Amino acid sequence: MLKAGVLGAGHLGKIHLKLLQQSTRYDLVGFYDANESYAREIEKEYGYRYYSNMDELIAACDMVDVVTPTTFHHESGKKVLEAGKHLFIEKPITVTVEEAQELISLARKHNVKGQVGQVERFNDAFRTVQDRIENPMFIETHRLAEFNPRGTDVSVVLDLMIHDIDAILSVVKSPVKHVSSSGVSVISETPDIANARIEFENGCVANLTASRISLKKMRKARFFQRDAYISVDFLTKKVEVVRMKDAPEVPGDFDMILQNAEGIKKQIYFDNPDITETNAILMELETFADAIEDDTVPVVSLEDGTAALDVAMQVIENFKSL
């Protein structure tokens, strides 16, 4: 079992602590949090060992899970990598692309693994249909959340939209050509609602909307490709796959047939796969253990996390030019 420690014991940090303790792949060594009085309460309530010195915790681990506020990701990640430890770091990887690139360099220098916590990659619905998404040419996403002061230290792009940016980059195998966007600050000092249009060199276009001031929650993505439409509901973990194929010469009574202006007939059919329920956060942590032990590339590498951050920053930079 890999010895694991957690930096940051906030809302998400407590979830990571619980899952690492339950995991058969890790031996939870303990945690560090800058707020000592709060950390002592967590230690007393849950029994996790609290380290008052971050460096001591890092030294005692094989892998360190960074779940601190984003503004401390670079500093914390750097300490972990310079100590020669494997790094799991929550999204967004860092505040700037330059900081993220430094973490990549350090991981290579010390020959250790790094993974970014883009948890939607492990969402049951997305994971089930990911292999069916083939060369999509139009993508539309909506990620709406009710207002929560937690997370407003960064814009809605780094808080919410980056999930969809990462998911899109994982299925569109083409470089980004152009990014345009608009955003509005309603409650926070940074945009609370944003829309972005990402154009890829292969012609694919992705239209993303993210809001943290919505009256209802929504986390949906729609992928349109040749002869197929795939809908993913990240919130309810449901998928809908609609495919088209050449219509049979003699359609059945219940076959759905469309005919275009040229007289070509297509049959519409549903190809909805069964979804196996898992815990996405536990899965991302345990696939990282696989990458460490098998010496393979993590599912969401530091490079992947940096690519998503790079596009997110282009979205944010566009706001300033409006």
CSV table of C-alpha atoms in Angstrom, one decimal:
chain,number,residue,atom,x,y,z
A,1,MET,CA,0.0,0.0,0.0
A,2,LEU,CA,1.2,3.5,-0.8
A,3,LYS,CA,1.6,5.8,2.1
A,4,ALA,CA,-0.6,8.9,1.5
A,5,GLY,CA,-1.0,12.2,3.1
A,6,VAL,CA,-3.5,15.1,2.5
A,7,LEU,CA,-2.7,18.8,2.4
A,8,GLY,CA,-5.9,20.8,3.2
A,9,ALA,CA,-8.8,19.5,5.2
A,10,GLY,CA,-11.6,21.7,4.0
A,11,HIS,CA,-14.9,20.4,2.5
A,12,LEU,CA,-13.2,18.5,-0.4
A,13,GLY,CA,-10.2,17.6,1.7
A,14,LYS,CA,-12.3,15.8,4.2
A,15,ILE,CA,-13.9,13.7,1.4
A,16,HIS,CA,-10.4,12.8,0.2
A,17,LEU,CA,-9.3,11.8,3.7
A,18,LYS,CA,-12.3,9.6,4.1
A,19,LEU,CA,-11.8,7.8,0.8
A,20,LEU,CA,-8.1,7.4,1.2
A,21,GLN,CA,-8.7,5.8,4.6
A,22,GLN,CA,-11.3,3.4,3.0
A,23,SER,CA,-9.1,2.6,0.0
A,24,THR,CA,-7.3,-0.7,-0.1
A,25,ARG,CA,-4.6,0.9,-2.3
A,26,TYR,CA,-3.4,3.5,0.2
A,27,ASP,CA,-2.3,3.7,3.8
A,28,LEU,CA,-3.4,7.1,5.1
A,29,VAL,CA,-0.6,8.6,7.1
A,30,GLY,CA,-2.3,11.8,8.1
A,31,PHE,CA,-3.0,15.4,7.0
A,32,TYR,CA,-1.9,19.0,7.3
A,33,ASP,CA,-4.0,22.1,7.4
A,34,ALA,CA,-2.8,25.7,8.0
A,35,ASN,CA,-5.6,26.3,10.5
A,36,GLU,CA,-4.4,24.3,13.5
A,37,SER,CA,-7.4,24.8,15.8
A,38,TYR,CA,-9.7,23.5,13.0
A,39,ALA,CA,-7.3,20.7,12.2
A,40,ARG,CA,-7.3,19.6,15.8
A,41,GLU,CA,-11.1,19.3,15.7
A,42,ILE,CA,-10.9,17.2,12.5
A,43,GLU,CA,-8.3,15.0,14.2
A,44,LYS,CA,-10.5,14.6,17.3
A,45,GLU,CA,-13.7,13.9,15.4
A,46,TYR,CA,-12.4,11.5,12.7
A,47,GLY,CA,-9.2,10.1,14.1
A,48,TYR,CA,-6.9,11.2,11.3
A,49,ARG,CA,-3.4,12.0,12.4
A,50,TYR,CA,-2.7,15.7,12.2
A,51,TYR,CA,0.8,16.9,11.3
A,52,SER,CA,1.5,20.5,12.4
A,53,ASN,CA,4.5,20.6,10.1
A,54,MET,CA,3.8,20.1,6.3
A,55,ASP,CA,7.4,19.0,5.5
A,56,GLU,CA,7.2,16.2,8.1
A,57,LEU,CA,4.0,14.9,6.6
A,58,ILE,CA,5.4,15.0,3.1
A,59,ALA,CA,8.5,13.2,4.2
A,60,ALA,CA,6.4,10.4,5.7
A,61,CYS,CA,4.5,9.7,2.4
A,62,ASP,CA,4.8,8.1,-1.0
A,63,MET,CA,2.0,10.2,-2.4
A,64,VAL,CA,0.6,13.5,-1.3
A,65,ASP,CA,-2.9,14.7,-2.2
A,66,VAL,CA,-3.1,18.5,-2.4
A,67,VAL,CA,-6.6,19.8,-1.7
A,68,THR,CA,-5.7,23.3,-0.5
A,69,PRO,CA,-7.2,26.5,-2.0
A,70,THR,CA,-6.1,27.0,-5.6
A,71,THR,CA,-3.8,29.9,-4.6
A,72,PHE,CA,-1.6,27.5,-2.6
A,73,HIS,CA,-1.5,24.7,-5.2
A,74,HIS,CA,1.8,25.8,-6.7
A,75,GLU,CA,3.6,26.3,-3.4
A,76,SER,CA,2.3,23.0,-2.0
A,77,GLY,CA,2.8,21.0,-5.2
A,78,LYS,CA,6.4,22.3,-5.5
A,79,LYS,CA,7.2,21.1,-2.0
A,80,VAL,CA,5.8,17.6,-2.7
A,81,LEU,CA,7.7,17.2,-6.0
A,82,GLU,CA,11.0,18.6,-4.7
A,83,ALA,CA,10.8,16.0,-1.9
A,84,GLY,CA,10.6,13.3,-4.6
A,85,LYS,CA,7.0,12.3,-3.8
A,86,HIS,CA,4.1,11.5,-6.2
A,87,LEU,CA,1.6,14.4,-6.5
A,88,PHE,CA,-2.2,14.3,-6.8
A,89,ILE,CA,-3.4,17.9,-7.0
A,90,GLU,CA,-7.0,19.2,-7.3
A,91,LYS,CA,-8.1,21.2,-10.2
A,92,PRO,CA,-7.3,23.8,-11.4
A,93,ILE,CA,-3.7,22.6,-11.3
A,94,THR,CA,-2.4,26.1,-10.4
A,95,VAL,CA,-3.3,29.7,-10.8
A,96,THR,CA,-1.1,30.3,-13.9
A,97,VAL,CA,0.1,28.2,-16.8
A,98,GLU,CA,3.7,29.1,-15.9
A,99,GLU,CA,3.3,27.7,-12.4
A,100,ALA,CA,1.8,24.5,-13.9
A,101,GLN,CA,4.7,24.1,-16.3
A,102,GLU,CA,7.1,24.4,-13.4
A,103,LEU,CA,5.4,21.5,-11.6
A,104,ILE,CA,5.7,19.4,-14.8
A,105,SER,CA,9.4,20.1,-15.0
A,106,LEU,CA,9.8,19.2,-11.3
A,107,ALA,CA,7.9,15.9,-11.7
A,108,ARG,CA,10.2,15.0,-14.7
A,109,LYS,CA,13.3,16.1,-12.8
A,110,HIS,CA,12.5,13.9,-9.8
A,111,ASN,CA,11.0,11.1,-11.8
A,112,VAL,CA,7.7,11.1,-10.0
A,113,LYS,CA,4.1,10.9,-11.2
A,114,GLY,CA,1.5,13.7,-11.1
A,115,GLN,CA,-2.3,13.6,-11.6
A,116,VAL,CA,-4.8,16.5,-11.6
A,117,GLY,CA,-8.2,16.0,-9.9
A,118,GLN,CA,-10.5,16.6,-12.9
A,119,VAL,CA,-13.1,14.3,-11.4
A,120,GLU,CA,-15.6,14.5,-14.2
A,121,ARG,CA,-13.3,12.3,-16.3
A,122,PHE,CA,-14.3,9.6,-13.9
A,123,ASN,CA,-18.0,10.4,-13.9
A,124,ASP,CA,-19.9,7.2,-14.5
A,125,ALA,CA,-21.9,8.7,-17.4
A,126,PHE,CA,-19.0,10.3,-19.2
A,127,ARG,CA,-16.7,7.3,-18.7
A,128,THR,CA,-19.3,4.9,-20.1
A,129,VAL,CA,-19.7,6.8,-23.4
A,130,GLN,CA,-16.2,8.3,-23.8
A,131,ASP,CA,-15.1,5.6,-26.3
A,132,ARG,CA,-18.3,6.3,-28.4
A,133,ILE,CA,-17.4,9.9,-28.9
A,134,GLU,CA,-15.6,9.8,-32.2
A,135,ASN,CA,-14.5,13.0,-33.9
A,136,PRO,CA,-17.3,15.3,-32.6
A,137,MET,CA,-17.8,18.4,-34.7
A,138,PHE,CA,-20.1,20.4,-32.4
A,139,ILE,CA,-20.2,20.3,-28.6
A,140,GLU,CA,-22.4,22.2,-26.2
A,141,THR,CA,-22.1,22.2,-22.4
A,142,HIS,CA,-24.0,23.8,-19.5
A,143,ARG,CA,-22.7,23.7,-16.0
A,144,LEU,CA,-24.9,25.7,-13.7
A,145,ALA,CA,-24.7,25.8,-9.9
A,146,GLU,CA,-26.4,27.6,-7.0
A,147,PHE,CA,-24.3,30.3,-5.4
A,148,ASN,CA,-21.8,29.1,-2.8
A,149,PRO,CA,-19.1,31.4,-1.3
A,150,ARG,CA,-16.7,28.5,-1.3
A,151,GLY,CA,-14.9,28.6,-4.6
A,152,THR,CA,-15.3,32.3,-5.3
A,153,ASP,CA,-11.5,32.8,-4.8
A,154,VAL,CA,-11.3,32.1,-8.5
A,155,SER,CA,-13.6,32.9,-11.5
A,156,VAL,CA,-16.4,30.6,-12.6
A,157,VAL,CA,-14.1,29.5,-15.4
A,158,LEU,CA,-11.6,28.0,-13.1
A,159,ASP,CA,-14.2,26.9,-10.6
A,160,LEU,CA,-16.7,25.2,-12.9
A,161,MET,CA,-16.1,25.6,-16.6
A,162,ILE,CA,-12.6,23.9,-16.4
A,163,HIS,CA,-14.4,20.6,-15.8
A,164,ASP,CA,-16.0,20.8,-19.3
A,165,ILE,CA,-12.8,22.2,-20.9
A,166,ASP,CA,-10.9,19.2,-19.7
A,167,ALA,CA,-13.6,16.7,-20.8
A,168,ILE,CA,-13.7,18.3,-24.3
A,169,LEU,CA,-9.9,18.3,-24.7
A,170,SER,CA,-9.9,14.6,-23.9
A,171,VAL,CA,-12.2,13.7,-26.8
A,172,VAL,CA,-11.3,16.3,-29.4
A,173,LYS,CA,-8.0,15.2,-30.9
A,174,SER,CA,-7.1,18.5,-32.4
A,175,PRO,CA,-5.2,21.7,-31.3
A,176,VAL,CA,-7.2,24.7,-30.2
A,177,LYS,CA,-7.4,27.3,-33.0
A,178,HIS,CA,-9.3,30.2,-31.4
A,179,VAL,CA,-11.1,31.1,-28.1
A,180,SER,CA,-13.7,33.8,-27.7
A,181,SER,CA,-15.7,34.4,-24.5
A,182,SER,CA,-17.8,36.8,-22.4
A,183,GLY,CA,-18.4,36.9,-18.7
A,184,VAL,CA,-20.3,38.9,-16.1
A,185,SER,CA,-19.5,39.5,-12.4
A,186,VAL,CA,-22.8,39.6,-10.5
A,187,ILE,CA,-21.9,38.8,-6.9
A,188,SER,CA,-18.2,38.2,-6.9
A,189,GLU,CA,-15.2,40.3,-7.9
A,190,THR,CA,-14.6,37.8,-10.8
A,191,PRO,CA,-17.1,36.6,-13.4
A,192,ASP,CA,-20.0,34.5,-12.0
A,193,ILE,CA,-21.4,33.5,-15.4
A,194,ALA,CA,-19.5,32.9,-18.5
A,195,ASN,CA,-19.8,31.7,-22.1
A,196,ALA,CA,-17.0,30.5,-24.2
A,197,ARG,CA,-16.6,29.3,-27.8
A,198,ILE,CA,-13.6,27.1,-28.5
A,199,GLU,CA,-12.7,26.5,-32.2
A,200,PHE,CA,-10.4,23.6,-33.1
A,201,GLU,CA,-8.1,23.2,-36.1
A,202,ASN,CA,-10.1,20.3,-37.3
A,203,GLY,CA,-13.3,22.4,-37.5
A,204,CYS,CA,-14.9,21.3,-34.3
A,205,VAL,CA,-16.6,24.0,-32.3
A,206,ALA,CA,-17.5,23.8,-28.6
A,207,ASN,CA,-19.9,26.2,-26.9
A,208,LEU,CA,-19.6,26.2,-23.1
A,209,THR,CA,-21.7,28.0,-20.5
A,210,ALA,CA,-21.0,28.1,-16.8
A,211,SER,CA,-22.8,29.9,-14.0
A,212,ARG,CA,-22.6,29.8,-10.2
A,213,ILE,CA,-25.6,32.0,-9.6
A,214,SER,CA,-28.3,29.7,-11.1
A,215,LEU,CA,-31.5,28.8,-9.4
A,216,LYS,CA,-31.1,25.2,-10.4
A,217,LYS,CA,-28.2,22.8,-10.9
A,218,MET,CA,-27.3,21.5,-14.3
A,219,ARG,CA,-24.2,19.7,-15.6
A,220,LYS,CA,-24.9,18.5,-19.2
A,221,ALA,CA,-22.8,18.0,-22.3
A,222,ARG,CA,-24.0,17.2,-25.8
A,223,PHE,CA,-21.7,15.8,-28.5
A,224,PHE,CA,-22.7,15.9,-32.2
A,225,GLN,CA,-20.8,13.8,-34.7
A,226,ARG,CA,-21.4,12.1,-38.0
A,227,ASP,CA,-24.5,9.9,-37.7
A,228,ALA,CA,-24.6,10.2,-33.9
A,229,TYR,CA,-25.8,12.4,-31.0
A,230,ILE,CA,-24.5,11.7,-27.5
A,231,SER,CA,-25.9,13.4,-24.4
A,232,VAL,CA,-24.2,13.2,-21.0
A,233,ASP,CA,-25.8,14.3,-17.8
A,234,PHE,CA,-23.0,14.5,-15.3
A,235,LEU,CA,-25.4,15.4,-12.5
A,236,THR,CA,-27.9,12.5,-12.8
A,237,LYS,CA,-25.3,10.2,-14.4
A,238,LYS,CA,-27.5,9.4,-17.4
A,239,VAL,CA,-26.6,9.1,-21.0
A,240,GLU,CA,-28.5,9.1,-24.3
A,241,VAL,CA,-26.9,7.9,-27.5
A,242,VAL,CA,-28.9,8.4,-30.7
A,243,ARG,CA,-27.4,6.9,-33.8
A,244,MET,CA,-28.3,6.8,-37.5
A,245,LYS,CA,-27.6,4.1,-40.1
A,246,ASP,CA,-28.8,3.3,-43.6
A,247,ALA,CA,-32.5,2.4,-43.5
A,248,PRO,CA,-33.4,-1.2,-44.3
A,249,GLU,CA,-35.2,-1.8,-47.6
A,250,VAL,CA,-38.2,-3.0,-45.7
A,251,PRO,CA,-38.5,-1.1,-42.4
A,252,GLY,CA,-40.2,-2.7,-39.5
A,253,ASP,CA,-43.4,-1.3,-38.0
A,254,PHE,CA,-41.6,0.4,-35.2
A,255,ASP,CA,-38.5,1.6,-37.1
A,256,MET,CA,-37.9,5.3,-37.0
A,257,ILE,CA,-37.0,6.4,-40.6
A,258,LEU,CA,-35.9,9.9,-41.8
A,259,GLN,CA,-35.6,10.9,-45.4
A,260,ASN,CA,-33.5,13.9,-46.5
A,261,ALA,CA,-34.1,16.2,-49.5
A,262,GLU,CA,-31.9,13.9,-51.7
A,263,GLY,CA,-34.1,11.0,-50.9
A,264,ILE,CA,-31.6,9.2,-48.7
A,265,LYS,CA,-33.3,7.3,-45.9
A,266,LYS,CA,-31.7,6.8,-42.5
A,267,GLN,CA,-32.9,4.8,-39.5
A,268,ILE,CA,-32.7,6.3,-36.1
A,269,TYR,CA,-32.0,4.0,-33.1
A,270,PHE,CA,-31.1,4.4,-29.5
A,271,ASP,CA,-27.8,2.8,-28.3
A,272,ASN,CA,-27.9,3.6,-24.6
A,273,PRO,CA,-25.3,1.6,-22.7
A,274,ASP,CA,-25.6,0.3,-19.1
A,275,ILE,CA,-23.9,2.5,-16.5
A,276,THR,CA,-22.0,1.0,-13.6
A,277,GLU,CA,-22.0,3.1,-10.5
A,278,THR,CA,-18.7,4.0,-8.9
A,279,ASN,CA,-17.3,6.7,-6.6
A,280,ALA,CA,-15.5,9.0,-9.1
A,281,ILE,CA,-13.2,10.6,-6.5
A,282,LEU,CA,-12.1,7.2,-5.2
A,283,MET,CA,-11.6,5.9,-8.7
A,284,GLU,CA,-9.4,8.9,-9.7
A,285,LEU,CA,-7.3,8.3,-6.6
A,286,GLU,CA,-7.0,4.6,-7.2
A,287,THR,CA,-6.1,4.9,-10.9
A,288,PHE,CA,-3.3,7.2,-9.8
A,289,ALA,CA,-2.1,4.3,-7.6
A,290,ASP,CA,-2.2,2.1,-10.7
A,291,ALA,CA,-0.1,4.7,-12.6
A,292,ILE,CA,2.5,4.8,-9.8
A,293,GLU,CA,2.8,1.1,-9.4
A,294,ASP,CA,2.6,0.2,-13.1
A,295,ASP,CA,4.8,3.1,-14.2
A,296,THR,CA,2.1,4.3,-16.7
A,297,VAL,CA,0.8,7.8,-17.6
A,298,PRO,CA,-2.0,8.9,-15.2
A,299,VAL,CA,-5.4,9.3,-16.6
A,300,VAL,CA,-5.3,13.1,-16.1
A,301,SER,CA,-1.7,13.9,-16.3
A,302,LEU,CA,-0.1,17.2,-15.2
A,303,GLU,CA,0.2,18.0,-18.9
A,304,ASP,CA,-3.6,17.4,-19.3
A,305,GLY,CA,-4.3,19.7,-16.3
A,306,THR,CA,-2.0,22.4,-17.8
A,307,ALA,CA,-3.7,22.2,-21.2
A,308,ALA,CA,-7.1,22.7,-19.6
A,309,LEU,CA,-5.8,25.6,-17.6
A,310,ASP,CA,-4.2,27.2,-20.7
A,311,VAL,CA,-7.6,27.2,-22.5
A,312,ALA,CA,-9.3,28.4,-19.3
A,313,MET,CA,-6.9,31.3,-19.1
A,314,GLN,CA,-7.5,32.2,-22.7
A,315,VAL,CA,-11.2,32.4,-21.8
A,316,ILE,CA,-10.5,34.7,-18.9
A,317,GLU,CA,-8.1,36.9,-20.9
A,318,ASN,CA,-10.9,37.4,-23.4
A,319,PHE,CA,-13.0,39.0,-20.7
A,320,LYS,CA,-10.5,41.8,-20.3
A,321,SER,CA,-10.7,42.8,-23.9
A,322,LEU,CA,-14.5,43.3,-23.9
